[in-house]
């Protein structure tokens, strides 16, 4: 019997992305699978039901879950949806594996085989499946636009009849995927851009985008492409050198975050107080506690004469392309295991085994097991 892939509507407030798009549905059908989608699920991403050809439609998410052999999601499904899933079904998406022991227990009790793509091994072969990178690229782009939109200054240099307006100076903290996209976008708009990252190997990437690297003399190169935690002495040295660059900026964008961990506090209240009147701060890490003292997740807060913005679920602000990128990531992960219309799991595969959260009633990921205490 052909594999039935289910796509329920995303229920979380503000979530506009969808885990499939019409072109990717065609690719699933080409592998011999079938697809069932909750009616109207794509509307927040501007994807009407009539754009999806040769699929089944269900009236509710519970109906989708009850029928599907494999379910795709953007945000973790609710307890109600998990309860409706077939025992032994497969769940694939961003499951926030470190956030809920209760959800992990429910997945185990239901014998759900779940794959959390946040746990994807960071190897070359998995790059086309990397949802964190694709969605971070969207977030970095959006944060640059948010900064430009709220700045009381032009980002580009402007020449007019009475003279010339100097371009705004933007400082980006963190040069991962999101940070590099923020740098590139701010540069395209015309700003002068400086950037800082504790990993010295990012200097070349930053400068290749036309930005100036802020050298604080602190290196925190870590494993897996992420930075390690700084010592107190290193944090003090970093803060001293960074404070000067922050004070000179018209817009500050912070992007330092590690999945499953609280965002490091990099920008102190004193640094914010020393910024120019009218300066804008966009804290991309607001969802995980923020990089900036004074950030309130989901809010715009005036700290003196500086506007501190804590946007949340940023990728969802651009749902058309964010959904397209995300859907392709999921397809690239699962498609190698769809053979003749059936799902054949391969536990010898490094990528599949590496991001498995639960299987056969067990919590399979050692790191998550340790964090959740299960």
Coordinates of C-alpha atoms in Angstrom, one line a residue:
X1 CA 0.0 0.0 0.0
X2 CA 1.4 3.4 -1.0
X3 CA 2.9 5.7 1.7
X4 CA 0.4 8.4 2.7
X5 CA 2.1 11.6 3.7
X6 CA 0.0 13.9 5.9
X7 CA 0.2 17.7 6.2
X8 CA -2.0 19.3 9.0
X9 CA -2.5 23.1 9.3
X10 CA 0.0 24.8 11.6
X11 CA -1.9 25.7 14.8
X12 CA 0.7 27.9 16.6
X13 CA -0.2 31.6 16.7
X14 CA 1.7 33.6 14.1
X15 CA 3.0 30.5 12.2
X16 CA 2.3 31.0 8.5
X17 CA 4.6 28.5 6.9
X18 CA 3.6 25.1 5.5
X19 CA 5.7 21.9 5.3
X20 CA 4.8 21.3 1.7
X21 CA 4.4 23.4 -1.5
X22 CA 2.8 22.3 -4.7
X23 CA 6.0 21.6 -6.6
X24 CA 7.3 19.4 -3.8
X25 CA 3.9 17.5 -3.6
X26 CA 4.5 16.6 -7.3
X27 CA 7.9 15.1 -6.3
X28 CA 6.3 13.0 -3.6
X29 CA 3.7 11.8 -6.0
X30 CA 6.4 11.0 -8.5
X31 CA 8.0 8.6 -5.9
X32 CA 4.7 6.7 -5.6
X33 CA 3.5 8.2 -2.4
X34 CA 0.2 9.9 -1.7
X35 CA -0.5 13.1 0.1
X36 CA -3.3 14.3 2.3
X37 CA -3.5 17.9 3.4
X38 CA -5.9 19.6 5.8
X39 CA -8.2 21.9 3.8
X40 CA -7.1 25.5 3.9
X41 CA -3.7 24.6 5.6
X42 CA -1.7 26.6 3.0
X43 CA -3.7 29.8 3.1
X44 CA -1.4 31.6 5.6
X45 CA 1.4 31.0 3.1
X46 CA -0.8 32.1 0.1
X47 CA -1.1 28.5 -1.1
X48 CA -4.7 27.8 -2.1
X49 CA -6.1 24.3 -2.1
X50 CA -6.6 24.4 -5.8
X51 CA -2.9 24.9 -6.3
X52 CA -2.3 21.3 -5.0
X53 CA -3.0 18.8 -7.7
X54 CA -3.8 15.1 -7.1
X55 CA -3.9 15.3 -3.3
X56 CA -6.6 14.3 -0.8
X57 CA -8.0 16.9 1.5
X58 CA -9.1 16.3 5.1
X59 CA -11.5 18.5 7.1
X60 CA -9.2 18.6 10.2
X61 CA -5.7 18.0 11.5
X62 CA -7.0 15.1 13.6
X63 CA -8.3 13.5 10.4
X64 CA -5.0 14.0 8.7
X65 CA -3.1 12.4 11.6
X66 CA -5.5 9.5 11.8
X67 CA -4.9 8.6 8.1
X68 CA -1.3 9.5 7.5
X69 CA 1.6 7.0 7.7
X70 CA 4.1 9.9 7.8
X71 CA 3.3 13.4 9.0
X72 CA 5.2 16.6 8.1
X73 CA 5.1 19.7 10.3
X74 CA 6.8 23.1 10.8
X75 CA 6.1 23.5 14.6
X76 CA 5.7 20.5 16.9
X77 CA 2.2 19.1 16.8
X78 CA -0.2 19.5 19.7
X79 CA -0.8 16.7 22.1
X80 CA -4.3 16.2 20.5
X81 CA -2.7 15.6 17.1
X82 CA -0.1 13.3 18.4
X83 CA -2.8 11.3 20.2
X84 CA -4.6 11.0 16.8
X85 CA -1.6 9.6 15.0
X86 CA -1.4 5.9 14.0
X87 CA 0.9 3.9 16.3
X88 CA 4.2 3.4 14.6
X89 CA 3.7 6.4 12.2
X90 CA 6.5 8.7 11.3
X91 CA 6.7 12.4 12.3
X92 CA 9.2 14.8 10.6
X93 CA 9.8 18.5 11.2
X94 CA 11.3 21.0 13.6
X95 CA 10.2 19.3 16.9
X96 CA 12.0 21.5 19.4
X97 CA 13.3 18.3 21.0
X98 CA 14.9 19.9 24.1
X99 CA 11.7 21.9 25.0
X100 CA 9.2 19.3 26.3
X101 CA 9.7 16.0 28.2
X102 CA 5.9 15.6 28.1
X103 CA 5.8 15.6 24.3
X104 CA 8.8 13.2 24.1
X105 CA 6.9 10.8 26.5
X106 CA 3.8 11.0 24.4
X107 CA 5.7 10.2 21.2
X108 CA 7.3 7.2 22.9
X109 CA 3.9 6.0 24.3
X110 CA 2.4 6.2 20.8
X111 CA 5.4 4.3 19.3
X112 CA 5.9 7.3 16.9
X113 CA 9.2 7.3 15.0
X114 CA 10.0 11.0 15.1
X115 CA 12.8 12.9 13.3
X116 CA 13.7 16.3 14.7
X117 CA 15.6 18.1 12.0
X118 CA 17.3 20.4 14.5
X119 CA 19.3 17.3 15.4
X120 CA 20.6 16.9 11.8
X121 CA 24.3 15.9 11.8
X122 CA 26.3 18.9 10.5
X123 CA 28.0 17.1 7.7
X124 CA 28.3 17.9 4.0
X125 CA 25.7 15.4 2.9
X126 CA 23.0 16.9 5.1
X127 CA 23.4 20.5 3.9
X128 CA 20.4 20.2 1.5
X129 CA 18.2 19.1 4.4
X130 CA 19.4 21.7 6.9
X131 CA 16.2 23.5 8.0
X132 CA 18.0 25.6 10.6
X133 CA 20.2 27.1 7.9
X134 CA 17.4 27.7 5.3
X135 CA 15.2 29.4 7.9
X136 CA 18.1 31.3 9.4
X137 CA 18.7 32.8 6.0
X138 CA 15.1 34.0 5.9
X139 CA 15.5 35.4 9.4
X140 CA 18.7 37.3 8.7
X141 CA 17.2 38.9 5.6
X142 CA 14.1 39.9 7.5
X143 CA 16.1 41.4 10.4
X144 CA 18.0 43.7 8.1
X145 CA 14.7 44.9 6.7
X146 CA 13.2 45.4 10.2
X147 CA 16.2 47.5 11.1
X148 CA 16.0 49.6 8.0
X149 CA 12.2 50.0 8.4
X150 CA 12.5 51.3 12.0
X151 CA 15.6 53.4 11.6
X152 CA 15.1 57.2 11.5
X153 CA 18.0 57.4 9.0
X154 CA 18.5 56.4 5.4
X155 CA 20.5 53.2 5.1
X156 CA 22.1 54.2 1.7
X157 CA 24.1 57.4 1.0
X158 CA 21.8 59.9 -0.5
X159 CA 22.7 63.0 -2.6
X160 CA 20.2 65.7 -2.9
X161 CA 20.1 69.4 -3.9
X162 CA 21.4 70.7 -0.6
X163 CA 24.2 68.2 0.0
X164 CA 24.8 64.5 0.8
X165 CA 23.4 62.2 3.5
X166 CA 25.9 59.8 4.9
X167 CA 24.9 56.1 4.9
X168 CA 23.8 54.5 8.1
X169 CA 26.3 52.3 10.0
X170 CA 25.0 48.8 10.8
X171 CA 26.7 46.4 13.2
X172 CA 25.9 42.7 12.9
X173 CA 26.8 40.4 15.8
X174 CA 27.2 36.8 14.8
X175 CA 28.3 35.6 11.3
X176 CA 26.4 32.3 11.0
X177 CA 23.9 31.8 8.2
X178 CA 21.5 34.5 9.6
X179 CA 24.3 37.0 10.3
X180 CA 25.8 36.7 6.9
X181 CA 22.4 37.1 5.3
X182 CA 21.8 40.2 7.4
X183 CA 25.2 41.6 6.4
X184 CA 24.5 41.0 2.7
X185 CA 21.0 42.5 2.9
X186 CA 22.1 45.6 4.8
X187 CA 24.9 46.1 2.3
X188 CA 22.5 45.7 -0.7
X189 CA 20.3 48.4 0.9
X190 CA 23.4 50.6 1.0
X191 CA 24.5 50.7 4.6
X192 CA 28.1 50.7 5.9
X193 CA 28.3 47.4 7.7
X194 CA 30.6 46.1 10.4
X195 CA 30.3 42.6 11.8
X196 CA 31.6 40.6 14.7
X197 CA 31.8 36.9 15.6
X198 CA 33.9 35.1 18.2
X199 CA 35.0 32.6 15.6
X200 CA 38.0 34.1 13.8
X201 CA 37.4 31.9 10.7
X202 CA 34.4 34.0 9.9
X203 CA 36.5 37.1 9.2
X204 CA 37.1 36.1 5.6
X205 CA 33.3 35.5 5.0
X206 CA 32.4 38.8 6.6
X207 CA 34.9 40.7 4.5
X208 CA 33.9 38.9 1.3
X209 CA 30.5 40.5 1.7
X210 CA 32.0 44.0 1.9
X211 CA 31.7 44.4 5.6
X212 CA 34.4 45.3 8.1
X213 CA 35.4 42.7 10.7
X214 CA 35.4 44.0 14.3
X215 CA 38.4 42.3 15.9
X216 CA 38.1 42.1 19.7
X217 CA 41.0 39.7 20.2
X218 CA 38.8 37.0 21.6
X219 CA 38.4 33.6 19.8
X220 CA 35.8 31.1 20.7
X221 CA 35.9 28.6 17.9
X222 CA 33.8 25.6 18.9
X223 CA 32.6 22.3 17.5
X224 CA 29.8 21.6 14.9
X225 CA 30.1 25.1 13.5
X226 CA 29.0 26.8 16.7
X227 CA 30.9 29.0 19.1
X228 CA 32.0 27.7 22.6
X229 CA 31.1 29.5 25.8
X230 CA 33.5 32.3 26.7
X231 CA 35.3 32.5 30.0
X232 CA 34.5 35.5 32.3
X233 CA 37.9 37.1 31.4
X234 CA 37.1 36.6 27.7
X235 CA 33.6 38.1 28.1
X236 CA 35.1 41.2 29.7
X237 CA 37.7 41.7 27.0
X238 CA 35.0 41.1 24.3
X239 CA 32.6 43.6 25.9
X240 CA 35.3 46.3 26.2
X241 CA 36.2 46.1 22.5
X242 CA 32.6 45.6 21.3
X243 CA 31.2 48.5 23.3
X244 CA 33.0 51.0 21.1
X245 CA 31.6 49.5 17.9
X246 CA 28.1 49.3 19.3
X247 CA 28.2 53.0 20.4
X248 CA 29.1 54.1 16.8
X249 CA 26.3 52.1 15.1
X250 CA 23.0 53.4 13.9
X251 CA 21.5 49.9 13.8
X252 CA 22.6 46.8 15.7
X253 CA 21.5 43.3 14.6
X254 CA 22.3 40.4 16.9
X255 CA 22.1 36.8 15.7
X256 CA 24.0 34.7 18.2
X257 CA 22.0 31.6 19.1
X258 CA 22.6 27.9 19.7
X259 CA 19.7 25.5 19.2
X260 CA 18.4 24.1 22.5
X261 CA 20.4 26.6 24.6
X262 CA 19.7 30.0 26.1
X263 CA 21.0 32.8 23.9
X264 CA 24.2 34.4 25.2
X265 CA 23.9 37.9 26.6
X266 CA 26.4 39.9 24.5
X267 CA 25.1 43.5 24.6
X268 CA 24.7 45.0 28.0
X269 CA 22.3 47.7 29.1
X270 CA 25.3 50.0 29.4
X271 CA 26.2 49.4 25.8
X272 CA 22.7 50.2 24.7
X273 CA 22.7 53.4 26.8
X274 CA 25.8 54.6 24.9
X275 CA 24.2 54.1 21.5
X276 CA 23.2 57.1 19.4
X277 CA 19.8 58.7 19.9
X278 CA 17.3 57.0 17.6
X279 CA 19.5 53.9 17.1
X280 CA 17.7 50.6 16.5
X281 CA 18.5 47.2 17.9
X282 CA 17.0 44.0 16.3
X283 CA 17.6 41.0 18.6
X284 CA 17.1 37.9 16.4
X285 CA 17.7 35.7 19.4
X286 CA 14.7 37.0 21.3
X287 CA 12.9 33.7 21.2
X288 CA 15.7 32.1 23.2
X289 CA 16.2 34.9 25.7
X290 CA 17.9 37.5 23.6
X291 CA 21.5 38.7 23.1
X292 CA 20.6 42.1 24.4
X293 CA 19.7 43.3 27.9
X294 CA 16.3 44.9 27.7
X295 CA 15.0 42.7 24.8
X296 CA 11.4 41.6 25.3
X297 CA 10.4 38.8 23.0
X298 CA 7.7 39.9 20.6
X299 CA 7.8 43.5 21.7
X300 CA 9.3 46.9 20.7
X301 CA 10.8 48.5 23.7
X302 CA 12.3 52.0 24.1
X303 CA 15.4 51.8 26.3
X304 CA 16.2 55.5 26.7
X305 CA 16.3 56.9 23.2
X306 CA 17.1 53.5 21.6
X307 CA 14.5 51.2 20.1
X308 CA 15.1 47.5 21.0
X309 CA 13.0 45.1 18.9
X310 CA 12.6 41.4 19.8
X311 CA 11.0 39.8 16.8
X312 CA 9.8 36.2 17.2
X313 CA 9.1 33.4 14.6
X314 CA 10.9 35.7 12.1
X315 CA 11.0 33.2 9.1
X316 CA 7.2 33.1 9.2
X317 CA 7.1 36.8 8.1
X318 CA 8.1 35.6 4.6
X319 CA 6.0 32.4 4.4
X320 CA 6.0 31.9 0.6
X321 CA 9.8 31.4 0.2
X322 CA 10.3 30.1 3.7
X323 CA 7.8 27.3 3.1
X324 CA 9.4 26.5 -0.3
X325 CA 12.8 26.2 1.3
X326 CA 11.6 24.2 4.3
X327 CA 9.5 21.8 2.1
X328 CA 12.5 21.1 0.0
X329 CA 14.6 20.4 3.1
X330 CA 12.1 17.9 4.3
X331 CA 11.8 16.2 0.9
X332 CA 15.6 15.9 0.6
X333 CA 15.7 14.2 4.0
X334 CA 12.9 11.6 3.5
X335 CA 12.9 11.0 -0.3
X336 CA 15.9 8.7 -0.4
X337 CA 13.9 6.3 1.9
X338 CA 10.8 6.2 -0.2
X339 CA 11.2 3.2 -2.5
X340 CA 8.4 2.1 -4.8
X341 CA 5.9 4.2 -2.9
X342 CA 6.8 2.8 0.5
X343 CA 8.9 4.2 3.3
X344 CA 11.9 2.0 4.1
X345 CA 13.9 3.4 7.1
X346 CA 17.7 2.8 7.1
X347 CA 19.2 2.9 10.5
X348 CA 22.7 2.5 9.1
X349 CA 22.3 5.9 7.5
X350 CA 24.2 8.5 9.5
X351 CA 21.8 11.3 8.8
X352 CA 18.6 9.4 9.6
X353 CA 20.0 7.8 12.8
X354 CA 21.5 11.2 13.8
X355 CA 18.3 13.1 14.0
X356 CA 16.0 10.4 15.2
X357 CA 14.3 11.6 18.4
X358 CA 12.0 8.6 19.2
X359 CA 11.6 5.1 17.8
X360 CA 10.0 1.9 19.0
X361 CA 8.9 3.5 22.3
X362 CA 12.4 4.8 23.1
X363 CA 14.0 8.2 23.2
X364 CA 16.9 7.6 20.8
X365 CA 19.0 10.8 21.0
X366 CA 21.5 10.8 23.8
X367 CA 21.9 14.5 24.0
X368 CA 18.1 15.2 24.3
X369 CA 17.8 12.4 26.8
X370 CA 20.3 14.0 29.0
X371 CA 18.7 17.5 28.8
X372 CA 15.2 16.2 29.4
X373 CA 16.3 13.8 32.1
X374 CA 14.5 10.8 30.5

